[in-house]
mmCIF file of C-alpha atoms and ligand atoms in Angstrom:
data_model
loop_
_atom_site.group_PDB
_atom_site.id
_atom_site.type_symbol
_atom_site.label_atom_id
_atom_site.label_comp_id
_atom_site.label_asym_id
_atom_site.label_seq_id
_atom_site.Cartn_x
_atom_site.Cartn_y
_atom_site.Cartn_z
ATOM 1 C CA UNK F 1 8.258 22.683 -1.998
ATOM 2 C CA UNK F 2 6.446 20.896 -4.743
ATOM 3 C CA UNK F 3 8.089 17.076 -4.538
ATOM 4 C CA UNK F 4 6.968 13.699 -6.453
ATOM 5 C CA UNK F 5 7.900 10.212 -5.233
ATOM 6 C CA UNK F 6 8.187 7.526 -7.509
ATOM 7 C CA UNK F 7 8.791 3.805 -6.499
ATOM 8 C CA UNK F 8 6.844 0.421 -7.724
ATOM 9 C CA UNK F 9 4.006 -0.514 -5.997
ATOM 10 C CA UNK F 10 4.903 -1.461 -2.228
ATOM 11 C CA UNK F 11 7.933 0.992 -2.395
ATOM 12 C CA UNK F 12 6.620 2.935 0.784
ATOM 13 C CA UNK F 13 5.847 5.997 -0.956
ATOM 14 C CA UNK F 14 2.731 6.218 1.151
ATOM 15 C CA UNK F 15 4.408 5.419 4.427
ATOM 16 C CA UNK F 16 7.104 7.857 3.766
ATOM 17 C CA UNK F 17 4.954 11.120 2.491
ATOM 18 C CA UNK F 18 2.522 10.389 5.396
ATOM 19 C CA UNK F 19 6.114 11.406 7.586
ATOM 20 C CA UNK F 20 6.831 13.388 5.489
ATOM 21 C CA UNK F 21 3.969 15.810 4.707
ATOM 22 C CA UNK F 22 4.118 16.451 8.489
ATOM 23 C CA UNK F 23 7.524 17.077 8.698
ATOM 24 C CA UNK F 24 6.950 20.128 6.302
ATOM 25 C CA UNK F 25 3.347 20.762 7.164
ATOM 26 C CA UNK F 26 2.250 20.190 3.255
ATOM 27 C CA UNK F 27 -0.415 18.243 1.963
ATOM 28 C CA UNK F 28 0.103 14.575 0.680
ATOM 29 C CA UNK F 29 -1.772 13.635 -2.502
ATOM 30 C CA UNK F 30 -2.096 10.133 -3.007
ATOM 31 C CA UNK F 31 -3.739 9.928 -6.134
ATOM 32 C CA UNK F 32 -4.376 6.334 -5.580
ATOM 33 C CA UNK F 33 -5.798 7.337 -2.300
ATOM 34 C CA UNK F 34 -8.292 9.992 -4.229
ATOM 35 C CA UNK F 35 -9.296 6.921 -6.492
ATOM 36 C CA UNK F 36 -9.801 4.316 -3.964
ATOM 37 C CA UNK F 37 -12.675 6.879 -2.235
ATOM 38 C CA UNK F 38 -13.946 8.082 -5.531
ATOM 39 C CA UNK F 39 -14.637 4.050 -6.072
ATOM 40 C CA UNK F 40 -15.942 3.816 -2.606
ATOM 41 C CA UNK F 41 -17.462 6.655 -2.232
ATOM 42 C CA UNK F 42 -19.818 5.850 -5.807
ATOM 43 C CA UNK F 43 -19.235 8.939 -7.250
ATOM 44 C CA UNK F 44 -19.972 8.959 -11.028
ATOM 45 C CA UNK F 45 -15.810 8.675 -11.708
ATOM 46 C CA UNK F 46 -15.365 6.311 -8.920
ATOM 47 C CA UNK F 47 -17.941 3.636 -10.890
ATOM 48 C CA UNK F 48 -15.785 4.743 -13.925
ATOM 49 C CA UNK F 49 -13.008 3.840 -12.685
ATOM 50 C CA UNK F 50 -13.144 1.078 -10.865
ATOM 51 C CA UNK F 51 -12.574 -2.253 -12.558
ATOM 52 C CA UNK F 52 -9.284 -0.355 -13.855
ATOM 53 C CA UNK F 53 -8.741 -0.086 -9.930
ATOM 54 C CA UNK F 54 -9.501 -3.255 -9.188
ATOM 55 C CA UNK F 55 -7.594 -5.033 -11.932
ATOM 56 C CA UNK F 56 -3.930 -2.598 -11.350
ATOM 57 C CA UNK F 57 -3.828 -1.132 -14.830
ATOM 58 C CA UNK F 58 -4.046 2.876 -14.933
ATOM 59 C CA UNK F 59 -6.511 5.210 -15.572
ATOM 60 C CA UNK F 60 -6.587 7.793 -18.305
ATOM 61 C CA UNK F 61 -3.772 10.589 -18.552
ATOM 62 C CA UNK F 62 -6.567 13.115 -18.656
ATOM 63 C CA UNK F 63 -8.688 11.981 -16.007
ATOM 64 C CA UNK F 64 -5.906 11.837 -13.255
ATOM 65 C CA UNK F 65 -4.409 15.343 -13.949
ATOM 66 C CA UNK F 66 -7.382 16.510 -14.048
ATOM 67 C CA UNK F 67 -8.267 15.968 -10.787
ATOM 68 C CA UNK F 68 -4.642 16.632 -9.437
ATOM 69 C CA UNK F 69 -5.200 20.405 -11.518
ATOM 70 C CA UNK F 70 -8.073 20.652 -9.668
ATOM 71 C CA UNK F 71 -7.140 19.226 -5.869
ATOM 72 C CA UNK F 72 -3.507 21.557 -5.670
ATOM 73 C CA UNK F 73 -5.454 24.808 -6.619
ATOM 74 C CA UNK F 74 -6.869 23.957 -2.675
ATOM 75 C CA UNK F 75 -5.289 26.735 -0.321
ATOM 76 C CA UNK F 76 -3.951 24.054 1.654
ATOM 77 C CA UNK F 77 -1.473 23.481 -1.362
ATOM 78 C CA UNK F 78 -0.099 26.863 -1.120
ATOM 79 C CA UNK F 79 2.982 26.346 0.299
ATOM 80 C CA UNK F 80 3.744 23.264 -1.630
ATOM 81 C CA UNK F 81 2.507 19.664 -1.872
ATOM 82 C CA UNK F 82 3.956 16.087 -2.328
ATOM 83 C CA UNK F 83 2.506 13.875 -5.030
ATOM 84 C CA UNK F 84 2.374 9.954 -4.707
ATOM 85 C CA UNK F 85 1.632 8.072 -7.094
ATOM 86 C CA UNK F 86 1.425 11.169 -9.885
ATOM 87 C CA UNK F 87 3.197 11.269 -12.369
ATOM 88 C CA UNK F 88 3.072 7.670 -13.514
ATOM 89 C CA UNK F 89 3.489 7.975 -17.505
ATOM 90 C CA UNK F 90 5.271 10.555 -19.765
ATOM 91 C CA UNK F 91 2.211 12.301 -21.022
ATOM 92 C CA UNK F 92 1.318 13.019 -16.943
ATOM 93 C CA UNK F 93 4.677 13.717 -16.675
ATOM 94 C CA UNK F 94 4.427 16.668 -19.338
ATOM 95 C CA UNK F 95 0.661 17.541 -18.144
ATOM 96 C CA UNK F 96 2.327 18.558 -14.728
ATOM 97 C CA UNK F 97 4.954 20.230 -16.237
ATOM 98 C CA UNK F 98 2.317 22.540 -18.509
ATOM 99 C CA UNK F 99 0.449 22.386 -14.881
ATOM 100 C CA UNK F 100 3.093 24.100 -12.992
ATOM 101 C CA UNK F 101 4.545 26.478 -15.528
ATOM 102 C CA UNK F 102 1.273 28.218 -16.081
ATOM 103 C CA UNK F 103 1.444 28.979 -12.263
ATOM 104 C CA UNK F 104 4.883 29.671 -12.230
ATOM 105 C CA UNK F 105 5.932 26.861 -10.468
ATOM 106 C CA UNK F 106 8.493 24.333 -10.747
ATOM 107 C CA UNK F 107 9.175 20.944 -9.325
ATOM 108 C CA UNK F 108 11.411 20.723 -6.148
ATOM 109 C CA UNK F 109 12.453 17.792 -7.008
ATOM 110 C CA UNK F 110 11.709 13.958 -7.750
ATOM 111 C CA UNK F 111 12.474 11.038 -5.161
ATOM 112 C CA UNK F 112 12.579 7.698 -6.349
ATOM 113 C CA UNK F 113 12.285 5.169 -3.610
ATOM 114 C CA UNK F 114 14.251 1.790 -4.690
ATOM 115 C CA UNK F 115 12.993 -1.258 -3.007
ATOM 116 C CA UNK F 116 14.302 -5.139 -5.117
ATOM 117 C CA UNK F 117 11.526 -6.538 -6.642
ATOM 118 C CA UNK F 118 11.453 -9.654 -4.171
ATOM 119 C CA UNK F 119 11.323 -7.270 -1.228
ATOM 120 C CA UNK F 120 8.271 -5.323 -2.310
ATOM 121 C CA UNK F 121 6.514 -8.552 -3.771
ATOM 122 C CA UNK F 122 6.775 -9.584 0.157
ATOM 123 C CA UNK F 123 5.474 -6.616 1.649
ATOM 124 C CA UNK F 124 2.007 -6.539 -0.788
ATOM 125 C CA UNK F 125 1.575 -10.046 0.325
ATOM 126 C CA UNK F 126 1.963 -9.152 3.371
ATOM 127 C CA UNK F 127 0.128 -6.216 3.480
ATOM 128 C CA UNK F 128 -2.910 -7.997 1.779
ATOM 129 C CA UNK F 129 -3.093 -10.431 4.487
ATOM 130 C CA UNK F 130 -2.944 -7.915 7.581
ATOM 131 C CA UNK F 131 -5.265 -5.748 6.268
ATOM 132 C CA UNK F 132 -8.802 -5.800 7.382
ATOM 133 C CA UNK F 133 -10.609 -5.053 3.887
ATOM 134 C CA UNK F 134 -7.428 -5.310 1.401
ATOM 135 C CA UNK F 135 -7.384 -3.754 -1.366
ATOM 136 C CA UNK F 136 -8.532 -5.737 -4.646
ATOM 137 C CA UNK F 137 -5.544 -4.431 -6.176
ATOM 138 C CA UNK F 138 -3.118 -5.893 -3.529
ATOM 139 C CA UNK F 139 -4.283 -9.797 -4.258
ATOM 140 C CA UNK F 140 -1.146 -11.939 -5.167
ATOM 141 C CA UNK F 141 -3.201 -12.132 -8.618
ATOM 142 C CA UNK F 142 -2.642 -8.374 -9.129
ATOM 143 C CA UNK F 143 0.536 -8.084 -8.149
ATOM 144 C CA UNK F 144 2.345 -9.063 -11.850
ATOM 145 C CA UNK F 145 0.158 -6.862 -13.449
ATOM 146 C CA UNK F 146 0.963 -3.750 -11.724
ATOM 147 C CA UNK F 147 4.722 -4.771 -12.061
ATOM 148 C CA UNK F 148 4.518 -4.696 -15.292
ATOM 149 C CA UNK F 149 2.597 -1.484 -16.151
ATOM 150 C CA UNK F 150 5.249 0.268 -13.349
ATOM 151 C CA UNK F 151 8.237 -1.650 -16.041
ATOM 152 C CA UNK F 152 6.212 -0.292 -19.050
ATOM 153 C CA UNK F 153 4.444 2.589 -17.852
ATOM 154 C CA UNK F 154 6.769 4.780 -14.959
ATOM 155 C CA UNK F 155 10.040 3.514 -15.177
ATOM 156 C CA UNK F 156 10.429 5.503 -18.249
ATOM 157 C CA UNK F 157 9.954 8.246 -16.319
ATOM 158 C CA UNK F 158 13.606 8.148 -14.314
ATOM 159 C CA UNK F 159 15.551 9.023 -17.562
ATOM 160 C CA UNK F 160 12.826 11.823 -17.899
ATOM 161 C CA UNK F 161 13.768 13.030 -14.909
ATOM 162 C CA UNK F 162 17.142 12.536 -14.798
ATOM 163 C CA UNK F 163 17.351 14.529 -17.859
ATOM 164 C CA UNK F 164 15.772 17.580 -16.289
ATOM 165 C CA UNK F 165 17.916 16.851 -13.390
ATOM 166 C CA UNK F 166 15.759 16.525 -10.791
ATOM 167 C CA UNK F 167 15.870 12.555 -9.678
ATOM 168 C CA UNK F 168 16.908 11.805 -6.440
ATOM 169 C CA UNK F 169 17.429 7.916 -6.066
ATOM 170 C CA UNK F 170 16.685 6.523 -2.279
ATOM 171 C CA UNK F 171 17.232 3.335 -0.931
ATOM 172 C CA UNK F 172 14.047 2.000 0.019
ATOM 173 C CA UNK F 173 15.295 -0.904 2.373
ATOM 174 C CA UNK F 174 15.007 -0.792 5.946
ATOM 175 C CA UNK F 175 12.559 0.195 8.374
ATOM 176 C CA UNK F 176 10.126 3.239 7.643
ATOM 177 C CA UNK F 177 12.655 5.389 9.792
ATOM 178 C CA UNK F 178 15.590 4.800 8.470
ATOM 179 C CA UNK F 179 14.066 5.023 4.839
ATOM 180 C CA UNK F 180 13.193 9.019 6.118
ATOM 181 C CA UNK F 181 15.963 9.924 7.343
ATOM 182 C CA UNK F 182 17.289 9.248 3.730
ATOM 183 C CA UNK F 183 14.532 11.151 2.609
ATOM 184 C CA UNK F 184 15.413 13.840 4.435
ATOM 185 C CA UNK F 185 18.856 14.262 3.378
ATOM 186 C CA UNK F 186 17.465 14.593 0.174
ATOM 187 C CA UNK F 187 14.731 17.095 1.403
ATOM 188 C CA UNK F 188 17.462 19.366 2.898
ATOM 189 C CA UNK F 189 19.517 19.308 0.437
ATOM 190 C CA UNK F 190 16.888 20.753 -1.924
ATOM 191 C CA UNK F 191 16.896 23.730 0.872
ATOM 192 C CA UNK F 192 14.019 23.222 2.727
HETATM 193 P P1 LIG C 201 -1.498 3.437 -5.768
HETATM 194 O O1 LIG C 201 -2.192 3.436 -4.454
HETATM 195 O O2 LIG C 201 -0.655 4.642 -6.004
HETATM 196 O O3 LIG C 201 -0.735 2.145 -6.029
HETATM 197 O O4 LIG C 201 -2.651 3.510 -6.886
HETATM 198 C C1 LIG C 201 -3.673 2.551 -6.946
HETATM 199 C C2 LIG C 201 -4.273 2.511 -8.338
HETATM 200 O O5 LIG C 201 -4.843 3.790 -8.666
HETATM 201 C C3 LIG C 201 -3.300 2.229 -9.469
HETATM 202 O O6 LIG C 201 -3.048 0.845 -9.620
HETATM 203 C C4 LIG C 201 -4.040 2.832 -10.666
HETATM 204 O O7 LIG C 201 -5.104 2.004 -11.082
HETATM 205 C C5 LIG C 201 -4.670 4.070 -10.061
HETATM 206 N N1 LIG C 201 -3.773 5.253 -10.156
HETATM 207 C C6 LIG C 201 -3.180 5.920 -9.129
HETATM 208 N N2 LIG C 201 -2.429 6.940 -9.582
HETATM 209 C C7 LIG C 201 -2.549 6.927 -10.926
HETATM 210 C C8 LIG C 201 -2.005 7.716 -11.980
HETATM 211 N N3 LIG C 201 -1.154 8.741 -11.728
HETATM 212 N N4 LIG C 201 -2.344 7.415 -13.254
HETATM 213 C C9 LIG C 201 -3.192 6.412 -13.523
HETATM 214 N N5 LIG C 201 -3.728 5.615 -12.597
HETATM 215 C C10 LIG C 201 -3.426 5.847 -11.301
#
């Protein structure tokens, strides 16, 4: 089961893949997550890398599926994997595509978390205030910024999919529970 979860930033994609990937006992690759401790960590990407970070635009096609090409060849991604916050442009989009059909794999399928714009503008603020080191990205400053590159940038990205027939739209709304148990009508439906 090789899924991606799409959704602007505050969607839950995190929250719900955390469930999620131990639900099905997969890995969940947060490519955000792999950033934010390259940056912390000071490894020669993470210094790279992090005023793009910091400032909510992306970094470069190439860079990020690299290191996705690189983290799923782990055995721990052998029985599938879920990817948050990857693919985020078209030309990512296509890189996993080449990705997985050299390995003869396919995508399971994409889920696209839905969440009103005034709703997830609420729970970044939110979240930036209950957190004990928020992240830079997070400040209310940030937050139009990475709106608009999701506008721009992803949201292309549902016709792409709906084209290849693999979206799955979810309502995002609710609590954390009742936004999985959506999720996994969707996951059993793909047979899993
Ligand atoms: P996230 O936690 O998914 O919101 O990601 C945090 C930040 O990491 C984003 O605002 C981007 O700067 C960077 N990032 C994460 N995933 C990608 C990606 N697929 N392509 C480019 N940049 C990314």
């Amino acid at each position: 089961m090789i899924l991606v979860f799409i959704g602007s930033p505050g969607a839950g994609k995190g929250t719900q893949c955390e469930q999620l990937s131990r639900h099905l006992s997969i890995p969940h690759l947060s490519t955000g997550e792999i950033l934010r401790k390259a940056k912390a960590d000071g490894t020669p990407i993470g210094k790279k890398i992090a005023a793009v970070l910091d400032c909510g635009e992306l970094v470069s096609d190439e860079l990020i599926t690299k290191i996705v090409d690189e983290r799923t060849l782990n055995p721990d991604c052998k029985n599938g994997f879920l990817l948050d916050g990857f693919p985020r442009t078209i030309p990512q989009a296509d890189l996993l595509g080449e990705m997985l059909s050299r390995r003869n794999q396919q995508l399971s399928g994409v889920v696209y978390l839905r969440v009103p714009r005034e709703e997830v503008f609420e729970r970044l603020t939110q979240r930036y205030k209950e957190m004990e080191t928020p992240r830079p990205e997070d400040h209310p400053d940030a937050i139009p910024k990475r709106f608009e590159v999701f506008a721009k940038k992803t949201e292309p990205l549902l016709d792409y999919y709906i084209e290849r027939e693999l979206l799955h739209r979810v309502d995002g709304t609710g609590t954390p529970q009742n936004v999985f148990e959506r999720v996994l009508n969707i996951v059993s439906m793909l047979g899993v």
